Short mmCIF file of C-alpha atoms and ligand atoms in Angstrom, two decimals:
data_model
loop_
_atom_site.label_atom_id
_atom_site.label_comp_id
_atom_site.label_asym_id
_atom_site.label_seq_id
_atom_site.Cartn_x
_atom_site.Cartn_y
_atom_site.Cartn_z
CA MET F 15 23.56 -11.02 9.02
CA ASN F 16 24.94 -7.79 7.89
CA GLN F 17 24.63 -8.56 4.42
CA SER F 18 21.02 -9.31 4.72
CA ASP F 19 20.19 -6.31 6.87
CA SER F 20 21.81 -4.30 4.16
CA GLU F 21 19.44 -5.73 1.54
CA ARG F 22 16.51 -4.43 3.58
CA ILE F 23 17.92 -1.09 4.23
CA ARG F 24 18.76 -0.86 0.22
CA SER F 25 14.91 -1.70 -0.50
CA VAL F 26 13.61 0.95 1.93
CA ILE F 27 16.32 3.59 0.69
CA GLU F 28 15.51 2.85 -3.03
CA GLY F 29 11.79 2.76 -2.31
CA MET F 30 12.30 6.52 -1.70
CA GLY F 31 13.63 7.19 -5.11
CA PHE F 32 17.33 6.79 -4.44
CA GLU F 33 19.46 5.03 -6.82
CA MET F 34 22.19 2.49 -5.98
CA THR F 35 25.70 3.41 -7.06
CA GLU F 36 29.03 1.21 -6.83
CA ILE F 37 31.05 4.47 -6.61
CA GLU F 38 31.28 5.59 -2.85
CA GLU F 39 32.50 9.14 -3.75
CA ASP F 40 29.29 9.54 -6.09
CA ALA F 41 26.66 8.94 -3.08
CA SER F 42 24.62 11.60 -1.55
CA LEU F 43 23.33 8.88 1.02
CA ILE F 44 26.19 6.76 2.67
CA GLY F 45 25.94 4.16 5.46
CA VAL F 46 27.76 1.30 7.15
CA VAL F 47 26.12 -1.81 8.71
CA ALA F 48 28.26 -1.99 11.55
CA CYS F 49 29.44 -5.59 13.32
CA SER F 50 30.64 -5.26 17.29
CA VAL F 51 31.81 -8.83 17.54
CA ARG F 52 35.54 -7.32 17.62
CA GLN F 53 37.24 -4.03 17.84
CA LYS F 54 38.77 -4.49 14.22
CA ALA F 55 35.36 -4.32 12.68
CA ILE F 56 34.17 -1.14 14.80
CA ASP F 57 37.74 0.64 13.98
CA LYS F 58 36.98 0.33 10.68
CA VAL F 59 33.58 2.06 10.91
CA TYR F 60 35.36 5.01 12.56
CA SER F 61 37.59 5.18 9.75
CA LYS F 62 35.05 5.37 7.29
CA ILE F 63 33.17 7.92 8.83
CA GLN F 64 36.14 10.11 9.23
CA LYS F 65 36.40 9.84 5.16
CA TRP F 66 32.78 10.69 5.04
CA ASN F 67 32.87 13.58 7.07
CA GLN F 68 35.74 15.21 5.22
CA TRP F 69 33.78 14.69 2.06
CA LYS F 70 30.88 16.81 3.46
CA ASN F 71 33.38 19.90 3.11
CA GLU F 72 32.91 19.67 -0.74
CA LYS F 73 29.47 18.31 -1.40
CA PRO F 74 26.27 17.33 0.67
CA LEU F 75 26.07 13.83 1.97
CA ILE F 76 23.94 12.06 4.66
CA THR F 77 25.66 9.66 6.33
CA PHE F 78 24.12 6.44 8.42
CA VAL F 79 25.15 3.56 10.64
CA SER F 80 23.07 0.75 11.81
CA GLY F 81 23.80 -2.93 12.73
CA CYS F 82 25.38 -4.27 15.60
CA ILE F 83 26.45 -1.14 17.65
CA LEU F 84 27.66 -1.18 21.52
CA PRO F 85 26.11 1.65 23.70
CA ALA F 86 29.50 3.29 24.29
CA ASP F 87 29.88 3.48 20.15
CA GLU F 88 26.42 4.74 19.63
CA VAL F 89 26.94 7.68 21.87
CA LYS F 90 29.87 8.58 19.73
CA PHE F 91 28.14 7.39 16.61
CA ILE F 92 25.18 9.83 17.46
CA LYS F 93 27.92 12.69 17.16
CA LEU F 94 29.40 11.45 14.06
CA PHE F 95 26.63 10.19 11.73
CA ASP F 96 23.38 12.19 10.68
CA LEU F 97 21.46 9.03 11.73
CA VAL F 98 21.94 6.06 13.94
CA PHE F 99 19.23 3.68 13.96
CA ARG F 100 18.73 0.23 15.20
CA MET F 101 17.54 -1.98 12.38
CA ASN F 102 14.00 -2.62 14.02
CA GLU F 103 13.63 1.07 13.49
CA LEU F 104 13.82 0.40 9.80
CA LEU F 105 10.41 1.41 8.66
CA GLU F 106 10.82 4.83 10.44
CA LEU F 107 13.80 5.35 8.23
CA PRO F 108 12.13 7.33 5.48
CA ASP F 109 10.77 9.53 8.21
CA MET F 110 13.93 10.00 9.70
CA LEU F 111 15.52 11.00 6.45
CA HIS F 112 12.85 13.44 5.73
CA GLN F 113 13.48 15.08 9.20
CA SER F 114 17.11 15.29 8.43
CA GLY F 115 16.18 17.55 5.78
CA VAL F 116 18.50 16.67 2.99
CA ALA F 117 16.34 14.29 1.43
CA SER F 118 13.15 16.33 1.45
CA GLU F 119 13.10 15.98 -2.48
CA PHE F 120 12.27 12.68 -2.33
CA SER F 121 8.92 11.10 -2.09
CA THR F 122 7.33 10.21 1.34
CA ARG F 123 5.16 7.87 -0.39
CA HIS F 124 6.51 4.34 0.23
CA PRO F 125 5.64 0.79 -0.23
CA LEU F 126 6.27 0.55 3.60
CA ASN F 127 3.10 2.17 4.06
CA ASP F 128 1.31 -1.00 3.22
CA ILE F 129 3.06 -2.92 6.22
CA GLU F 130 0.90 -3.94 9.15
CA ARG F 131 2.50 -2.98 12.34
CA GLU F 132 2.06 -5.81 14.81
CA ASP F 133 5.60 -6.15 16.94
CA GLU F 134 8.22 -3.30 16.58
CA ARG F 135 10.80 -6.29 17.12
CA THR F 136 10.11 -7.94 14.05
CA ASP F 137 7.97 -5.70 11.44
CA PHE F 138 11.03 -4.65 9.89
CA TRP F 139 11.56 -8.39 8.21
CA GLN F 140 8.39 -7.55 6.27
CA VAL F 141 10.40 -5.21 4.00
CA GLU F 142 10.95 -7.58 0.94
CA PRO F 143 14.83 -7.35 0.58
CA THR F 144 16.82 -6.27 -2.69
CA TYR F 145 18.85 -9.58 -2.64
CA SER F 146 22.53 -9.32 -3.76
CA SER F 147 22.36 -12.42 -5.81
CA ASP F 148 19.73 -14.20 -7.67
CA PHE F 149 21.02 -17.56 -6.88
CA GLU F 150 21.96 -17.43 -3.07
CA ALA F 151 19.72 -15.98 -0.35
CA PHE F 152 20.00 -15.16 3.56
CA VAL F 153 16.73 -15.45 5.37
CA PRO F 154 16.82 -13.86 8.79
CA ILE F 155 14.73 -16.17 11.18
CA GLN F 156 15.65 -15.14 14.71
CA ASN F 157 17.60 -11.80 15.85
CA GLY F 158 19.55 -11.39 19.34
CA CYS F 159 20.68 -13.82 21.95
CA ASP F 160 19.95 -14.77 25.58
CA LYS F 161 23.12 -16.85 26.34
CA PHE F 162 25.42 -13.88 27.45
CA CYS F 163 28.94 -15.86 26.75
CA SER F 164 31.22 -13.96 28.88
CA TYR F 165 33.16 -12.37 26.07
CA CYS F 166 30.40 -11.81 23.48
CA ALA F 167 28.77 -8.29 22.50
CA VAL F 168 25.62 -9.58 20.87
CA PRO F 169 23.29 -9.82 23.74
CA PHE F 170 24.04 -5.71 24.25
CA THR F 171 23.94 -4.99 20.48
CA ARG F 172 21.07 -7.13 19.24
CA GLY F 173 19.24 -7.49 22.45
CA ARG F 174 16.95 -10.36 23.51
CA GLU F 175 16.18 -13.39 21.29
CA VAL F 176 13.23 -12.79 18.86
CA SER F 177 12.06 -15.26 16.54
CA ARG F 178 10.38 -14.32 13.28
CA ALA F 179 7.23 -15.99 12.54
CA SER F 180 7.66 -19.12 10.84
CA ALA F 181 4.66 -18.57 8.25
CA ASP F 182 6.69 -15.42 6.89
CA ILE F 183 10.09 -17.33 6.80
CA LEU F 184 8.26 -19.94 4.77
CA ALA F 185 6.76 -17.66 2.58
CA GLU F 186 9.90 -16.20 1.95
CA VAL F 187 11.88 -19.47 1.18
CA GLU F 188 8.89 -20.66 -1.10
CA ARG F 189 9.30 -17.30 -3.14
CA LEU F 190 12.99 -17.95 -3.45
CA ILE F 191 12.78 -21.44 -4.82
CA GLU F 192 10.01 -20.60 -6.96
CA ASN F 193 12.73 -17.77 -8.52
CA ASP F 194 15.03 -20.75 -8.91
CA VAL F 195 17.46 -19.75 -5.91
CA LYS F 196 20.11 -22.46 -5.28
CA ALA F 197 21.18 -21.89 -2.18
CA ILE F 198 19.23 -20.55 0.96
CA THR F 199 21.01 -19.79 4.32
CA LEU F 200 18.58 -19.31 7.62
CA LEU F 201 20.29 -16.79 9.40
CA GLY F 202 20.40 -16.00 13.51
CA GLN F 203 22.97 -15.07 16.16
CA ASN F 204 21.50 -18.02 17.70
CA VAL F 205 19.45 -20.00 14.90
CA ASN F 206 18.66 -23.15 16.84
CA SER F 207 16.76 -21.37 19.93
CA TYR F 208 14.27 -20.63 17.24
CA GLY F 209 10.98 -20.64 18.73
CA LEU F 210 12.11 -20.63 22.23
CA ASP F 211 10.69 -17.49 22.77
CA LYS F 212 7.35 -18.15 21.75
CA LYS F 213 7.19 -21.79 23.23
CA GLY F 214 3.88 -23.27 22.50
CA GLU F 215 2.89 -20.93 19.61
CA GLU F 216 5.72 -21.32 17.41
CA LEU F 217 7.69 -24.32 15.50
CA SER F 218 10.74 -25.53 17.27
CA PHE F 219 13.78 -25.14 14.99
CA ALA F 220 13.72 -28.72 14.05
CA ALA F 221 10.22 -28.35 12.97
CA LEU F 222 11.19 -25.16 11.02
CA LEU F 223 13.84 -27.18 8.95
CA ARG F 224 11.41 -29.75 8.63
CA ALA F 225 8.82 -27.25 6.86
CA VAL F 226 11.47 -25.75 4.94
CA GLY F 227 12.60 -29.43 3.54
CA GLU F 228 8.87 -30.18 2.57
CA ILE F 229 8.72 -26.80 0.52
CA GLY F 230 12.15 -27.90 -1.07
CA SER F 231 10.94 -31.67 -1.62
CA LYS F 232 7.63 -30.66 -2.92
CA SER F 233 9.50 -28.15 -5.49
CA GLY F 234 11.23 -30.96 -7.20
CA LYS F 235 14.26 -28.19 -7.47
CA GLU F 236 17.48 -28.99 -6.64
CA LEU F 237 18.52 -26.71 -3.56
CA TRP F 238 20.80 -26.19 -0.62
CA VAL F 239 19.69 -25.00 2.77
CA TYR F 240 22.10 -23.90 5.13
CA PHE F 241 21.78 -22.29 8.62
CA THR F 242 24.04 -20.39 10.59
CA SER F 243 25.33 -19.69 13.72
CA PRO F 244 23.85 -22.70 16.07
CA HIS F 245 24.74 -23.00 19.74
CA PRO F 246 25.92 -26.45 20.91
CA ARG F 247 23.61 -26.39 23.89
CA ASP F 248 20.37 -26.29 21.32
CA MET F 249 22.06 -28.94 19.01
CA THR F 250 19.41 -31.67 19.67
CA ARG F 251 19.34 -34.83 17.87
CA ASP F 252 15.86 -33.99 16.06
CA VAL F 253 17.64 -31.07 14.58
CA ILE F 254 20.33 -33.43 12.77
CA GLU F 255 17.69 -36.09 12.27
CA ALA F 256 15.84 -33.52 9.99
CA ILE F 257 18.81 -32.68 8.17
CA ALA F 258 19.28 -36.18 7.46
CA ASP F 259 15.57 -36.79 6.17
CA TYR F 260 15.92 -34.10 3.33
CA LYS F 261 18.11 -33.95 0.61
CA CYS F 262 17.53 -30.33 0.42
CA LEU F 263 19.09 -29.69 3.90
CA ALA F 264 22.82 -29.12 3.01
CA LYS F 265 25.03 -31.65 5.00
CA GLN F 266 27.14 -28.76 6.44
CA ILE F 267 27.05 -28.24 10.07
CA HIS F 268 28.65 -24.81 11.51
CA LEU F 269 29.09 -25.54 15.23
CA PRO F 270 31.15 -23.19 17.26
CA VAL F 271 33.13 -24.60 20.09
CA GLN F 272 35.13 -21.66 21.17
CA SER F 273 37.57 -23.61 23.26
CA GLY F 274 38.52 -27.08 23.89
CA ASP F 275 39.03 -26.64 27.56
CA GLU F 276 36.31 -27.29 30.26
CA LYS F 277 37.38 -24.62 32.52
CA LEU F 278 37.74 -22.07 30.03
CA LEU F 279 34.34 -22.88 28.56
CA ARG F 280 33.05 -22.48 31.98
CA ARG F 281 34.70 -19.14 32.07
CA MET F 282 33.05 -18.25 28.97
CA ASN F 283 29.66 -19.04 29.95
CA ARG F 284 29.16 -21.43 27.38
CA ASN F 285 27.16 -24.20 28.98
CA TYR F 286 28.47 -27.29 27.66
CA SER F 287 31.26 -29.92 28.22
CA ILE F 288 33.59 -31.05 25.55
CA GLU F 289 31.82 -34.38 26.07
CA ASP F 290 28.62 -32.66 25.17
CA TYR F 291 30.10 -31.33 22.34
CA LEU F 292 31.67 -34.64 21.00
CA LYS F 293 28.46 -36.30 21.31
CA ILE F 294 26.89 -33.73 18.75
CA VAL F 295 29.76 -34.56 16.82
CA ASP F 296 29.00 -38.11 16.96
CA ASP F 297 25.57 -37.68 16.17
CA ILE F 298 26.37 -35.88 12.93
CA ARG F 299 28.97 -38.47 11.87
CA GLU F 300 26.41 -41.16 12.45
CA LEU F 301 23.22 -39.54 10.91
CA LEU F 302 25.09 -37.50 8.32
CA PRO F 303 28.20 -39.37 7.23
CA THR F 304 28.86 -36.98 4.38
CA ALA F 305 28.69 -33.60 6.40
CA THR F 306 31.55 -30.91 6.60
CA ILE F 307 31.82 -29.65 10.03
CA PHE F 308 32.90 -26.26 10.75
CA THR F 309 33.78 -24.28 13.98
CA ASP F 310 34.69 -21.11 15.55
CA ILE F 311 37.55 -20.90 18.19
CA ILE F 312 38.71 -18.00 20.46
CA VAL F 313 42.48 -17.83 21.10
CA GLY F 314 43.83 -15.67 23.96
CA PHE F 315 40.81 -15.46 25.82
CA SER F 316 41.39 -13.96 29.26
CA GLY F 317 43.48 -16.24 31.46
CA GLU F 318 43.96 -18.70 28.82
CA THR F 319 46.99 -20.83 29.42
CA ASP F 320 49.28 -22.80 27.03
CA GLU F 321 47.78 -25.97 28.23
CA GLN F 322 44.53 -24.79 27.57
CA LEU F 323 45.46 -23.64 24.06
CA GLU F 324 46.78 -27.48 23.54
CA ARG F 325 43.43 -28.79 24.54
CA SER F 326 41.80 -26.58 21.66
CA ALA F 327 44.44 -28.02 19.29
CA GLU F 328 43.71 -31.53 20.46
CA LEU F 329 40.12 -30.99 20.03
CA MET F 330 40.73 -29.95 16.40
CA GLU F 331 42.87 -32.99 15.96
CA GLN F 332 39.75 -34.97 17.26
CA VAL F 333 37.16 -33.46 15.30
CA LYS F 334 39.31 -32.68 12.08
CA PHE F 335 37.14 -29.58 11.17
CA ASN F 336 37.04 -29.00 7.52
CA MET F 337 36.89 -25.28 8.41
CA ALA F 338 37.62 -23.01 11.80
CA TYR F 339 37.26 -19.61 12.07
CA VAL F 340 39.84 -18.82 14.66
CA ALA F 341 39.68 -15.23 16.33
CA LYS F 342 41.78 -13.59 18.87
CA TYR F 343 40.25 -12.51 21.93
CA SER F 344 38.90 -9.06 21.94
CA PRO F 345 37.13 -7.53 24.88
CA ARG F 346 33.90 -5.88 24.63
CA ALA F 347 32.43 -3.20 26.65
CA GLY F 348 29.51 -4.57 28.68
CA ALA F 349 30.53 -8.25 28.37
CA ARG F 350 31.11 -9.75 31.46
CA ALA F 351 34.69 -10.78 30.44
CA SER F 352 35.62 -7.16 29.71
CA ARG F 353 36.15 -6.58 33.73
CA TRP F 354 38.99 -9.60 33.46
CA GLU F 355 42.44 -8.95 32.52
CA ASP F 356 42.97 -8.97 28.84
CA ASP F 357 46.52 -10.73 29.89
CA ILE F 358 47.40 -12.39 26.74
CA THR F 359 49.71 -10.14 24.64
CA PRO F 360 48.95 -9.55 20.83
CA GLN F 361 51.74 -11.25 19.79
CA GLN F 362 50.69 -14.41 21.78
CA LYS F 363 47.37 -14.37 20.34
CA SER F 364 49.37 -14.25 17.31
CA GLU F 365 51.15 -17.31 17.97
CA ARG F 366 48.24 -19.05 19.36
CA LEU F 367 46.25 -18.47 16.21
CA ALA F 368 48.88 -19.71 14.03
CA LYS F 369 49.24 -22.87 15.93
CA LEU F 370 45.68 -23.78 15.63
CA SER F 371 45.79 -22.82 11.97
CA GLU F 372 48.48 -25.44 11.61
CA VAL F 373 46.25 -28.01 13.11
CA LEU F 374 43.08 -26.90 10.98
CA LYS F 375 45.25 -27.23 7.29
CA ARG F 376 46.89 -30.69 8.46
CA THR F 377 43.27 -32.17 9.06
CA SER F 378 41.67 -30.24 6.35
CA LEU F 379 44.24 -31.35 4.02
CA ALA F 380 43.92 -34.95 4.79
CA HIS F 381 40.20 -34.67 4.19
CA ASN F 382 40.60 -33.17 0.81
CA GLU F 383 43.26 -35.14 -0.48
CA ALA F 384 40.66 -37.93 0.03
CA MET F 385 38.50 -36.09 -2.36
CA VAL F 386 40.68 -36.34 -5.50
CA GLY F 387 39.97 -38.62 -8.18
CA LYS F 388 36.16 -38.33 -7.17
CA THR F 389 33.06 -36.46 -8.83
CA PHE F 390 31.29 -33.73 -6.54
CA ARG F 391 28.22 -31.56 -7.07
CA VAL F 392 29.33 -27.84 -6.64
CA LEU F 393 27.25 -24.66 -6.97
CA VAL F 394 29.34 -22.16 -9.32
CA GLU F 395 29.44 -18.73 -7.46
CA ARG F 396 31.69 -16.72 -9.79
CA ALA F 397 34.61 -16.30 -12.05
CA ASP F 398 37.82 -17.17 -10.20
CA LYS F 399 39.15 -13.76 -9.35
CA ARG F 400 42.79 -15.12 -9.41
CA MET F 401 42.65 -17.47 -12.47
CA GLU F 402 41.69 -16.53 -15.82
CA GLY F 403 38.96 -19.16 -17.60
CA ALA F 404 38.44 -20.69 -14.11
CA LEU F 405 35.47 -20.27 -11.74
CA ALA F 406 35.06 -20.43 -7.90
CA SER F 407 32.39 -22.68 -6.84
CA ARG F 408 31.67 -24.93 -3.90
CA THR F 409 30.40 -28.16 -2.62
CA GLU F 410 27.45 -28.95 -0.52
CA GLY F 411 29.87 -28.99 2.51
CA LYS F 412 31.21 -25.44 1.20
CA LEU F 413 34.65 -26.36 0.35
CA PRO F 414 35.79 -24.39 -2.17
CA VAL F 415 36.51 -25.72 -5.47
CA ARG F 416 38.41 -24.01 -8.43
CA VAL F 417 36.70 -25.22 -11.79
CA LEU F 418 39.26 -25.36 -14.55
CA ASP F 419 38.73 -24.50 -18.05
CA ALA F 420 34.96 -23.62 -17.83
CA SER F 421 32.62 -20.79 -18.98
CA ASN F 422 31.09 -17.86 -17.17
CA ASP F 423 27.86 -18.86 -18.25
CA LEU F 424 27.83 -21.40 -15.47
CA VAL F 425 27.78 -18.89 -12.66
CA GLY F 426 24.76 -19.76 -10.90
CA THR F 427 24.43 -23.40 -11.84
CA PHE F 428 24.98 -26.73 -10.15
CA GLN F 429 27.82 -28.96 -11.79
CA ASP F 430 29.45 -32.03 -11.52
CA VAL F 431 33.25 -31.67 -10.88
CA GLU F 432 35.97 -34.51 -11.16
CA ILE F 433 38.72 -33.19 -8.09
CA THR F 434 42.02 -33.16 -9.63
CA SER F 435 43.83 -31.86 -6.77
CA ALA F 436 43.73 -30.65 -3.41
CA SER F 437 45.34 -28.30 -0.76
CA ALA F 438 44.87 -27.50 2.75
CA LEU F 439 41.68 -25.24 2.59
CA SER F 440 41.01 -25.63 -1.20
CA LEU F 441 40.40 -27.92 -4.11
CA ALA F 442 40.35 -27.97 -7.93
CA GLY F 443 38.80 -30.01 -10.61
CA LYS F 444 37.39 -30.16 -14.04
CA LEU F 445 33.70 -30.64 -15.18
CA ALA F 446 32.78 -34.08 -15.25
CA GLY F 447 32.67 -35.58 -18.88
CA ALA F 448 34.83 -32.54 -20.10
N1 SAH G 16 26.42 -17.32 18.30
C1 SAH G 16 27.27 -17.99 17.51
C2 SAH G 16 28.52 -17.08 17.38
C3 SAH G 16 28.18 -15.48 17.11
S1 SAH G 16 29.63 -14.46 17.22
C4 SAH G 16 28.02 -18.86 18.78
O1 SAH G 16 27.24 -19.05 20.03
O2 SAH G 16 29.06 -19.28 18.63
C5 SAH G 16 30.56 -15.27 15.79
C6 SAH G 16 31.85 -15.59 16.32
O3 SAH G 16 32.87 -14.36 16.90
C7 SAH G 16 31.64 -16.46 17.67
O4 SAH G 16 31.64 -17.83 17.38
C8 SAH G 16 33.43 -16.00 18.39
O5 SAH G 16 34.26 -17.02 17.78
C9 SAH G 16 33.74 -14.77 17.65
N2 SAH G 16 33.61 -13.73 18.95
C10 SAH G 16 32.41 -13.31 19.47
N3 SAH G 16 33.06 -12.39 20.64
C11 SAH G 16 34.49 -12.27 20.23
C12 SAH G 16 35.33 -11.72 21.13
N4 SAH G 16 34.95 -11.01 22.11
N5 SAH G 16 36.57 -12.04 20.69
C13 SAH G 16 36.82 -12.74 19.64
N6 SAH G 16 36.01 -13.30 19.09
C14 SAH G 16 34.59 -13.52 19.55
FE1 SF4 G 17 27.38 -14.14 21.52
FE2 SF4 G 17 26.49 -16.52 20.68
FE3 SF4 G 17 27.30 -16.65 23.12
FE4 SF4 G 17 25.14 -15.27 21.81
S1 SF4 G 17 25.25 -17.62 22.02
S2 SF4 G 17 26.26 -14.56 23.66
S3 SF4 G 17 26.07 -14.65 20.14
S4 SF4 G 17 28.79 -16.31 21.36
#
């Protein structure tokens, strides 16, 4: 989401006449799109602004921050940054920069002037993003969250759920496909509650997926469409059926479970049982037999016992996730759980994280080893940073594959790769027929 927001901020700034520099020290205008999900990411924002404010002693510099910001941090950021704005204030950014004085030499005329203002919560999505890649794109479909999981900052930083107009989403998807984009990710904090805020007026999430699937099939082009993050509560069977019906809807599901313990799930206010979650996994295995399943898990949540952690490990053994993003619980001001004791020590959190990582490595290794000797379609993403002459790619299920002895010309293309070796969280192979 932050990358997607940055792509729109960049368009607005460049529309004023600014030019992008890759060298941080050269910038006259610099900003950060913050994430408040965990304290660690916010600490990075504080260290960046300290550095930038020191640079101000040597040269003129305008600083800004946007993205996910908790009210308590916003108060501090207003003192540290020249500009603090919410993403839905993006259309006002040129005016704000002018008012700050430093950007007065830049044009006030701006492509934004042509945008018709309809809904201040969603108008910013009309800004045409400056995509960071010409073969992979993020398309926001909703913003905010109404679920109020007890640990989570999102409802307080991004506000209530709002869905983007499906006509605009489909138009963006169509343009991307025309431009030969190979992978598209539909984005939102709670993507599969898409349309629920505009019931009767908007498509459901399953219907939106089908509409995207139709555009993809009609184009006749090869394409993988993903979405993230869904909530198990809204992961209805019709969503999984839609994915099964369209080749271009990628067979990869990210389904955050957060914990394998019923009582903890209730304390987290997740509103599903382990049985509900496993039923969705069964539906996925039945309707999408080739799909990989990823998850998010929190360890060290307030009051989590060793037994409760053990249940998360057991659930992981049972589902055999291909990937699990395991996070140490980080109290967030405003979220209900921030009033409960953060009673699991940092060391315990690290041990618990290591324990779940071990389970993940074991199940993912068994899955990956069974791929050796078979050929898989991959999308080549870039030159491999750690190995000369190799490429980094991913399967439709988003498993990373190192393609050995292949030329950089293949970046941004689909290829068939024969898997020659497997490790816990990655694979390696050679171009089929090579
Ligand atoms: N909407 C998604 C998650 C969005 S936040 C869902 O419902 O699952 C992304 C991930 O960050 C979450 O899945 C969770 O695992 C993690 N996370 C959120 N708040 C956290 C916190 N306070 N401490 C640690 N991890 C957290
Ligand atoms: Fe946060 Fe996801 Fe829960 Fe919403 S559904 S409160 S984004 S964890």
